[in-house]
mmCIF file of C-alpha atoms in Angstrom:
data_model
loop_
_atom_site.group_PDB
_atom_site.id
_atom_site.type_symbol
_atom_site.label_atom_id
_atom_site.label_comp_id
_atom_site.label_asym_id
_atom_site.label_seq_id
_atom_site.Cartn_x
_atom_site.Cartn_y
_atom_site.Cartn_z
ATOM 1 C CA MET A 115 147.870 219.779 84.049
ATOM 2 C CA ASN A 116 147.729 216.388 85.784
ATOM 3 C CA ASP A 117 144.153 216.495 85.140
ATOM 4 C CA LYS A 118 145.115 217.162 81.496
ATOM 5 C CA VAL A 119 146.968 214.332 80.992
ATOM 6 C CA ILE A 120 144.534 211.737 82.934
ATOM 7 C CA LEU A 121 141.605 213.191 80.756
ATOM 8 C CA GLY A 122 144.181 212.672 77.457
ATOM 9 C CA THR A 123 144.958 209.055 78.688
ATOM 10 C CA VAL A 124 141.192 207.979 79.248
ATOM 11 C CA VAL A 125 140.277 209.227 76.010
ATOM 12 C CA MET A 126 143.065 207.251 74.151
ATOM 13 C CA LEU A 127 142.095 204.097 76.072
ATOM 14 C CA VAL A 128 138.359 205.092 75.268
ATOM 15 C CA SER A 129 139.356 205.543 71.533
ATOM 16 C CA LEU A 130 141.574 201.929 71.412
ATOM 17 C CA ASN A 131 139.187 199.998 72.786
ATOM 18 C CA THR A 132 136.837 200.942 70.289
ATOM 19 C CA ALA A 133 138.845 200.241 67.480
ATOM 20 C CA LEU A 134 139.978 196.724 69.049
ATOM 21 C CA PRO A 135 136.857 194.781 67.698
ATOM 22 C CA ALA A 136 137.069 195.935 64.298
ATOM 23 C CA LEU A 137 141.046 195.286 64.371
ATOM 24 C CA ALA A 138 140.497 191.751 65.364
ATOM 25 C CA SER A 139 137.682 191.322 62.950
ATOM 26 C CA GLN A 140 139.972 192.448 60.118
ATOM 27 C CA GLN A 141 142.578 189.823 61.447
ATOM 28 C CA ASP A 142 140.078 187.298 61.112
ATOM 29 C CA ASP A 143 139.469 188.076 57.644
ATOM 30 C CA ALA A 144 142.979 187.831 56.677
ATOM 31 C CA ARG A 145 143.675 184.901 58.471
ATOM 32 C CA ASN A 146 140.380 183.129 56.806
ATOM 33 C CA ALA A 147 141.549 184.189 53.631
ATOM 34 C CA ALA A 148 145.059 183.095 54.027
ATOM 35 C CA GLU A 149 144.077 179.642 54.710
ATOM 36 C CA VAL A 150 141.665 179.616 51.656
ATOM 37 C CA ALA A 151 144.479 180.507 49.703
ATOM 38 C CA VAL A 152 146.896 177.990 50.699
ATOM 39 C CA ILE A 153 144.076 174.939 50.557
ATOM 40 C CA ASN A 154 142.936 176.337 47.027
ATOM 41 C CA GLN A 155 146.941 176.926 45.966
ATOM 42 C CA GLU A 156 145.998 180.427 44.448
ATOM 43 C CA VAL A 157 148.441 182.858 43.593
ATOM 44 C CA VAL A 158 148.292 186.211 46.226
ATOM 45 C CA ASP A 159 147.959 189.567 44.242
ATOM 46 C CA ALA A 160 150.204 191.730 45.699
ATOM 47 C CA GLN A 161 148.256 194.799 44.410
ATOM 48 C CA VAL A 162 145.150 193.387 45.550
ATOM 49 C CA LEU A 163 146.473 192.374 48.864
ATOM 50 C CA ARG A 164 148.024 195.886 49.491
ATOM 51 C CA SER A 165 144.349 197.783 48.920
ATOM 52 C CA HIS A 166 142.944 196.021 51.985
ATOM 53 C CA GLY A 167 145.401 198.190 53.898
ATOM 54 C CA ASP A 168 148.780 197.893 55.978
ATOM 55 C CA GLU A 169 147.217 195.700 59.060
ATOM 56 C CA TYR A 170 145.332 193.553 57.058
ATOM 57 C CA THR A 171 148.274 192.831 54.719
ATOM 58 C CA ARG A 172 150.834 192.088 57.481
ATOM 59 C CA GLU A 173 148.388 189.330 58.988
ATOM 60 C CA PHE A 174 147.566 188.106 55.965
ATOM 61 C CA LEU A 175 151.160 187.453 55.077
ATOM 62 C CA LEU A 176 151.802 185.970 58.429
ATOM 63 C CA GLN A 177 149.093 183.395 58.542
ATOM 64 C CA PHE A 178 149.907 182.618 54.493
ATOM 65 C CA HIS A 179 153.419 181.785 56.024
ATOM 66 C CA ASN A 180 152.136 179.486 58.740
ATOM 67 C CA ALA A 181 149.733 177.859 56.842
ATOM 68 C CA THR A 182 152.092 176.785 53.862
ATOM 69 C CA GLN A 183 154.268 174.997 56.872
ATOM 70 C CA LYS A 184 151.288 173.382 58.257
ATOM 71 C CA TYR A 185 149.930 172.442 54.502
ATOM 72 C CA ARG A 186 153.695 171.322 53.608
ATOM 73 C CA GLN A 187 153.873 168.870 56.808
ATOM 74 C CA ALA A 188 150.852 167.598 56.960
ATOM 75 C CA PHE A 189 150.897 166.730 52.609
ATOM 76 C CA GLN A 190 154.127 165.049 53.226
ATOM 77 C CA LEU A 191 152.917 163.065 56.675
ATOM 78 C CA GLY A 192 149.511 162.119 54.000
ATOM 79 C CA ILE A 193 152.262 160.343 51.221
ATOM 80 C CA ALA A 194 154.049 158.912 54.361
ATOM 81 C CA ASP A 195 150.813 157.443 55.987
ATOM 82 C CA GLN A 196 149.047 155.934 52.768
ATOM 83 C CA GLU A 197 152.224 154.320 51.992
ATOM 84 C CA GLU A 198 152.966 152.732 55.662
ATOM 85 C CA GLY A 199 148.855 152.180 55.789
ATOM 86 C CA ARG A 200 148.526 154.453 59.051
ATOM 87 C CA THR A 201 145.577 157.235 59.373
ATOM 88 C CA HIS A 202 145.843 160.371 60.862
ATOM 89 C CA ALA A 203 143.123 163.292 61.887
ATOM 90 C CA PHE A 204 143.363 166.593 62.403
ATOM 91 C CA GLY A 205 140.855 169.364 63.724
ATOM 92 C CA ASP A 206 142.929 172.196 61.470
ATOM 93 C CA HIS A 207 140.881 172.005 58.201
ATOM 94 C CA VAL A 208 144.656 173.187 56.306
ATOM 95 C CA GLU A 209 146.127 170.358 57.569
ATOM 96 C CA GLN A 210 142.914 167.940 57.078
ATOM 97 C CA ALA A 211 142.771 169.161 53.214
ATOM 98 C CA ALA A 212 146.864 168.991 52.945
ATOM 99 C CA TYR A 213 147.070 165.551 54.477
ATOM 100 C CA GLN A 214 144.151 164.192 52.063
ATOM 101 C CA ARG A 215 145.965 165.292 49.403
ATOM 102 C CA GLY A 216 148.971 163.873 50.641
ATOM 103 C CA ILE A 217 147.333 160.301 50.444
ATOM 104 C CA GLU A 218 145.583 161.511 47.404
ATOM 105 C CA LYS A 219 149.043 161.843 45.737
ATOM 106 C CA ALA A 220 150.346 158.515 47.145
ATOM 107 C CA LYS A 221 147.620 156.801 45.593
ATOM 108 C CA ALA A 222 148.043 158.000 42.262
ATOM 109 C CA GLN A 223 151.849 157.568 42.448
ATOM 110 C CA THR A 224 151.257 153.981 43.239
ATOM 111 C CA GLN A 225 148.593 153.467 40.605
ATOM 112 C CA GLU A 226 151.317 154.759 38.041
ATOM 113 C CA LYS A 227 154.019 152.162 39.159
ATOM 114 C CA THR A 228 151.519 149.324 38.969
ATOM 115 C CA GLY A 229 149.526 150.637 35.813
ATOM 116 C CA ALA A 230 146.340 150.022 38.180
ATOM 117 C CA LYS A 231 143.337 151.913 36.541
ATOM 118 C CA GLU A 232 141.735 154.508 39.387
ATOM 119 C CA ASN A 233 138.476 153.480 40.401
ATOM 120 C CA THR A 234 137.822 155.729 43.001
ATOM 121 C CA PHE A 235 134.187 154.769 43.486
ATOM 122 C CA SER A 236 134.243 151.207 43.060
ATOM 123 C CA ASP A 237 131.787 149.195 44.661
ATOM 124 C CA GLN A 238 133.801 147.689 47.620
ATOM 125 C CA LEU A 239 133.964 151.487 48.435
ATOM 126 C CA VAL A 240 130.847 153.042 48.341
ATOM 127 C CA ASP A 241 128.253 152.236 50.840
ATOM 128 C CA GLN A 242 125.648 149.620 49.026
ATOM 129 C CA LYS A 243 123.286 149.179 51.317
ATOM 130 C CA ARG A 244 119.752 150.226 51.083
ATOM 131 C CA TYR A 245 117.868 151.633 54.178
ATOM 132 C CA LEU A 246 114.019 151.090 54.748
ATOM 133 C CA PRO A 247 111.905 154.352 54.875
ATOM 134 C CA LYS A 248 110.105 155.356 57.965
ATOM 135 C CA GLN A 249 108.126 158.267 59.056
ATOM 136 C CA PRO A 250 109.601 161.116 60.399
ATOM 137 C CA LEU A 251 108.953 161.929 63.836
ATOM 138 C CA PRO A 252 107.031 165.552 64.364
ATOM 139 C CA ASN A 253 110.685 167.033 65.307
ATOM 140 C CA GLN A 254 112.402 165.903 62.284
ATOM 141 C CA ALA A 255 109.782 166.892 59.917
ATOM 142 C CA ARG A 256 109.531 170.002 61.062
ATOM 143 C CA PHE A 257 113.193 170.239 60.686
ATOM 144 C CA ILE A 258 113.363 169.178 57.394
ATOM 145 C CA ASN A 259 110.474 171.792 56.272
ATOM 146 C CA GLN A 260 112.687 174.616 57.620
ATOM 147 C CA ILE A 261 115.606 173.880 55.650
ATOM 148 C CA ALA A 262 114.152 172.423 52.889
ATOM 149 C CA ASP A 263 113.407 175.131 50.546
ATOM 150 C CA ASP A 264 116.757 176.704 51.362
ATOM 151 C CA ALA A 265 118.936 173.527 50.495
ATOM 152 C CA ARG A 266 116.977 172.918 47.220
ATOM 153 C CA GLN A 267 118.129 176.510 46.338
ATOM 154 C CA ILE A 268 121.532 175.892 47.284
ATOM 155 C CA GLY A 269 121.901 172.889 45.606
ATOM 156 C CA LYS A 270 121.061 174.271 42.561
ATOM 157 C CA ASN A 271 123.098 177.275 42.925
ATOM 158 C CA TYR A 272 126.325 175.210 44.000
ATOM 159 C CA ASP A 273 126.028 171.691 42.028
ATOM 160 C CA LEU A 274 125.502 170.064 45.752
ATOM 161 C CA TYR A 275 122.654 167.638 46.298
ATOM 162 C CA PRO A 276 120.197 169.164 48.314
ATOM 163 C CA SER A 277 119.126 165.544 50.234
ATOM 164 C CA ILE A 278 123.175 165.454 51.436
ATOM 165 C CA ILE A 279 122.453 169.063 52.903
ATOM 166 C CA ILE A 280 119.557 168.106 54.235
ATOM 167 C CA ALA A 281 120.700 164.704 55.690
ATOM 168 C CA GLN A 282 124.320 166.985 56.816
ATOM 169 C CA ALA A 283 122.808 169.224 58.724
ATOM 170 C CA ALA A 284 120.482 166.483 60.380
ATOM 171 C CA LEU A 285 123.320 164.461 61.416
ATOM 172 C CA GLU A 286 126.054 167.264 62.428
ATOM 173 C CA SER A 287 123.538 169.316 64.679
ATOM 174 C CA ASN A 288 121.151 166.770 65.968
ATOM 175 C CA TRP A 289 118.135 167.813 63.758
ATOM 176 C CA GLY A 290 118.347 171.014 64.950
ATOM 177 C CA THR A 291 118.293 170.634 68.632
ATOM 178 C CA SER A 292 122.408 171.028 69.528
ATOM 179 C CA ASP A 293 124.050 174.050 71.386
ATOM 180 C CA LEU A 294 125.865 174.915 68.598
ATOM 181 C CA SER A 295 122.806 174.780 66.331
ATOM 182 C CA LEU A 296 120.442 177.182 68.224
ATOM 183 C CA ALA A 297 120.696 180.613 68.964
ATOM 184 C CA PRO A 298 123.323 182.509 69.001
ATOM 185 C CA HIS A 299 125.021 180.345 67.100
ATOM 186 C CA HIS A 300 123.199 178.947 64.257
ATOM 187 C CA ASN A 301 126.085 176.941 63.041
ATOM 188 C CA LEU A 302 124.297 173.707 61.783
ATOM 189 C CA PHE A 303 126.781 171.841 59.972
ATOM 190 C CA GLY A 304 130.000 171.627 62.264
ATOM 191 C CA VAL A 305 131.984 174.183 60.079
ATOM 192 C CA LYS A 306 135.296 174.937 62.328
ATOM 193 C CA GLY A 307 137.030 178.122 62.232
ATOM 194 C CA LYS A 308 135.265 181.682 62.763
ATOM 195 C CA TYR A 309 132.988 183.641 61.168
ATOM 196 C CA ASN A 310 133.401 187.304 60.285
ATOM 197 C CA GLY A 311 135.173 187.255 63.406
ATOM 198 C CA ARG A 312 132.566 185.155 65.245
ATOM 199 C CA GLY A 313 133.585 181.735 66.763
ATOM 200 C CA VAL A 314 132.985 179.692 70.130
ATOM 201 C CA LEU A 315 134.963 176.851 71.642
ATOM 202 C CA LYS A 316 133.008 173.637 71.930
ATOM 203 C CA PRO A 317 134.004 170.028 72.788
ATOM 204 C CA THR A 318 133.427 167.680 69.565
ATOM 205 C CA THR A 319 134.649 164.152 68.570
ATOM 206 C CA GLU A 320 137.598 163.197 66.138
ATOM 207 C CA PHE A 321 138.477 160.017 65.032
ATOM 208 C CA VAL A 322 142.138 158.519 64.642
ATOM 209 C CA GLY A 323 141.166 155.429 62.435
ATOM 210 C CA SER A 324 138.326 153.901 64.133
ATOM 211 C CA GLN A 325 139.031 155.005 67.793
ATOM 212 C CA SER A 326 137.056 158.066 68.857
ATOM 213 C CA THR A 327 138.633 160.925 71.225
ATOM 214 C CA GLN A 328 137.145 164.073 72.545
ATOM 215 C CA VAL A 329 138.821 167.574 72.097
ATOM 216 C CA GLN A 330 138.019 171.156 72.108
ATOM 217 C CA ASP A 331 137.760 173.370 69.002
ATOM 218 C CA ILE A 332 136.485 176.760 67.570
ATOM 219 C CA PHE A 333 133.598 176.623 65.922
ATOM 220 C CA ARG A 334 131.924 179.625 63.747
ATOM 221 C CA SER A 335 129.075 181.323 64.660
ATOM 222 C CA TYR A 336 126.639 182.658 62.085
ATOM 223 C CA THR A 337 123.448 185.188 62.441
ATOM 224 C CA SER A 338 120.981 183.158 60.880
ATOM 225 C CA THR A 339 120.626 179.381 60.036
ATOM 226 C CA LYS A 340 120.405 180.827 55.999
ATOM 227 C CA GLN A 341 123.931 182.159 56.629
ATOM 228 C CA SER A 342 124.816 179.018 58.082
ATOM 229 C CA LEU A 343 123.700 176.883 54.927
ATOM 230 C CA GLN A 344 125.212 179.734 52.762
ATOM 231 C CA ASP A 345 128.746 179.450 54.143
ATOM 232 C CA TYR A 346 128.366 175.549 54.218
ATOM 233 C CA ALA A 347 127.963 175.415 50.328
ATOM 234 C CA LYS A 348 130.927 177.925 50.027
ATOM 235 C CA THR A 349 133.355 175.626 51.976
ATOM 236 C CA LEU A 350 132.313 172.771 49.536
ATOM 237 C CA GLN A 351 133.758 174.866 46.754
ATOM 238 C CA GLN A 352 137.335 174.068 47.905
ATOM 239 C CA PRO A 353 139.129 171.567 45.422
ATOM 240 C CA LEU A 354 139.205 168.541 48.571
ATOM 241 C CA TYR A 355 135.461 168.366 47.838
ATOM 242 C CA ARG A 356 135.328 168.301 44.280
ATOM 243 C CA GLU A 357 133.684 164.817 44.135
ATOM 244 C CA VAL A 358 130.859 165.679 46.118
ATOM 245 C CA HIS A 359 129.492 168.152 43.611
ATOM 246 C CA ARG A 360 126.714 166.307 41.260
ATOM 247 C CA SER A 361 128.361 167.480 37.760
ATOM 248 C CA VAL A 362 131.156 165.107 39.037
ATOM 249 C CA VAL A 363 129.749 161.939 40.671
ATOM 250 C CA LYS A 364 127.159 159.764 39.449
ATOM 251 C CA SER A 365 124.850 159.459 42.720
ATOM 252 C CA TYR A 366 124.737 161.207 46.104
ATOM 253 C CA ARG A 367 125.891 157.984 47.405
ATOM 254 C CA GLU A 368 129.169 158.505 45.579
ATOM 255 C CA ALA A 369 128.819 162.241 47.215
ATOM 256 C CA THR A 370 128.792 161.108 50.573
ATOM 257 C CA HIS A 371 131.438 158.282 50.457
ATOM 258 C CA ALA A 372 133.963 161.301 49.041
ATOM 259 C CA LEU A 373 133.365 163.507 52.408
ATOM 260 C CA VAL A 374 134.263 160.664 54.813
ATOM 261 C CA GLY A 375 138.109 161.828 55.358
ATOM 262 C CA ARG A 376 137.748 165.306 53.916
ATOM 263 C CA TYR A 377 134.892 166.840 55.872
ATOM 264 C CA ALA A 378 134.915 164.479 58.911
ATOM 265 C CA THR A 379 137.231 161.839 60.428
ATOM 266 C CA ASP A 380 133.976 159.498 61.401
ATOM 267 C CA PRO A 381 135.184 156.465 59.042
ATOM 268 C CA ASP A 382 131.102 155.668 59.385
ATOM 269 C CA TYR A 383 130.324 159.238 58.011
ATOM 270 C CA ASP A 384 128.596 158.220 54.350
ATOM 271 C CA LYS A 385 126.569 155.286 55.819
ATOM 272 C CA LYS A 386 124.701 158.001 58.358
ATOM 273 C CA LEU A 387 124.248 160.245 56.084
ATOM 274 C CA ASN A 388 122.703 157.480 53.517
ATOM 275 C CA GLN A 389 120.578 156.053 56.139
ATOM 276 C CA ILE A 390 118.788 159.423 57.083
ATOM 277 C CA ILE A 391 118.337 160.347 53.430
ATOM 278 C CA ASP A 392 116.844 156.235 52.949
ATOM 279 C CA SER A 393 114.807 156.686 56.076
ATOM 280 C CA TYR A 394 113.399 159.864 55.141
ATOM 281 C CA GLN A 395 113.521 159.806 51.191
ATOM 282 C CA LEU A 396 115.067 163.291 50.979
ATOM 283 C CA THR A 397 116.164 162.352 47.528
ATOM 284 C CA ARG A 398 112.784 163.604 46.330
ATOM 285 C CA TYR A 399 114.406 166.965 47.017
ATOM 286 C CA ASP A 400 117.232 166.144 44.548
ATOM 287 C CA ASP A 401 114.499 165.927 41.385
ATOM 288 C CA PRO A 402 113.326 169.352 40.370
ATOM 289 C CA LYS A 403 110.188 167.735 38.798
ATOM 290 C CA LYS A 404 109.196 167.163 42.271
ATOM 291 C CA ASP A 405 109.246 171.095 43.860
ATOM 292 C CA GLY A 406 105.628 171.575 43.505
ATOM 293 C CA ASN A 407 105.164 168.482 45.455
ATOM 294 C CA THR A 408 107.729 168.236 48.226
ATOM 295 C CA GLN A 409 105.847 170.084 50.771
ATOM 296 C CA SER A 410 102.703 168.763 51.017
ATOM 297 C CA GLN A 411 104.557 165.279 50.813
ATOM 298 C CA ILE A 412 106.389 165.961 54.081
ATOM 299 C CA ILE A 413 103.468 167.237 55.801
ATOM 300 C CA ASN A 414 101.464 164.095 54.644
ATOM 301 C CA SER A 415 104.395 162.173 56.414
ATOM 302 C CA ARG A 416 103.745 164.028 59.444
ATOM 303 C CA GLN A 417 100.542 163.455 59.427
#
């Protein structure tokens, strides 16, 4: 009798252990979906939600409530900070999105009161410096070659500048040499959170105003660099990044400026991207007429 009880317990534990990864993945999916819904201010369809099952629904509702609370608090803080001239940085992407929208809301209210005409991309804000071109190092040319075709296609599909895609990948991954960008994580853009339940804890630098600080955060882990590129492009489809899109802005410099305070807390983020784009003439990938010559141009620059 005791042997049967022990055997039954072992079978139950083995079954439970087998189900745990699937359950964790489902919870991660529900959490990611809830946070995206809050950031995009989406209306949740109850019928669609229930179709995912009870466990997914419970986790989604819990995370949706938590994300909504964080969003409201960060949004109000953004309004208050804009009025008081303060700044905050958030590692959480829900809070960062809400905080930035609070700042924009406060700016709009001020402009309505004063009658000032909005000019988001004035000459005083957008980086106007022109950086001299130079030859890429062999590892830099190799990195550009590896992702250029995917960047061009993704830029076309998602209304983004391929030059910015390449520059961000180079900056965030240190030209494909950072631990996060290499196998087994393949995260070229430093995107935070989890992807299909995969994530890794890494140190990162965040800025509060002009002061930098080291923190620990969870970053997404991918099965390939192409998956990283695709997920990055989908991330930029959020309303928070509307002004990064080619159909909205007039130049890549306006788009890099829109990334400051949204994608990265570094106040010089746009300048660093512009320097990479200008130095290695990455704007040639933005012109579809030059697609056929791009590969040979990079190869020649390497030589």
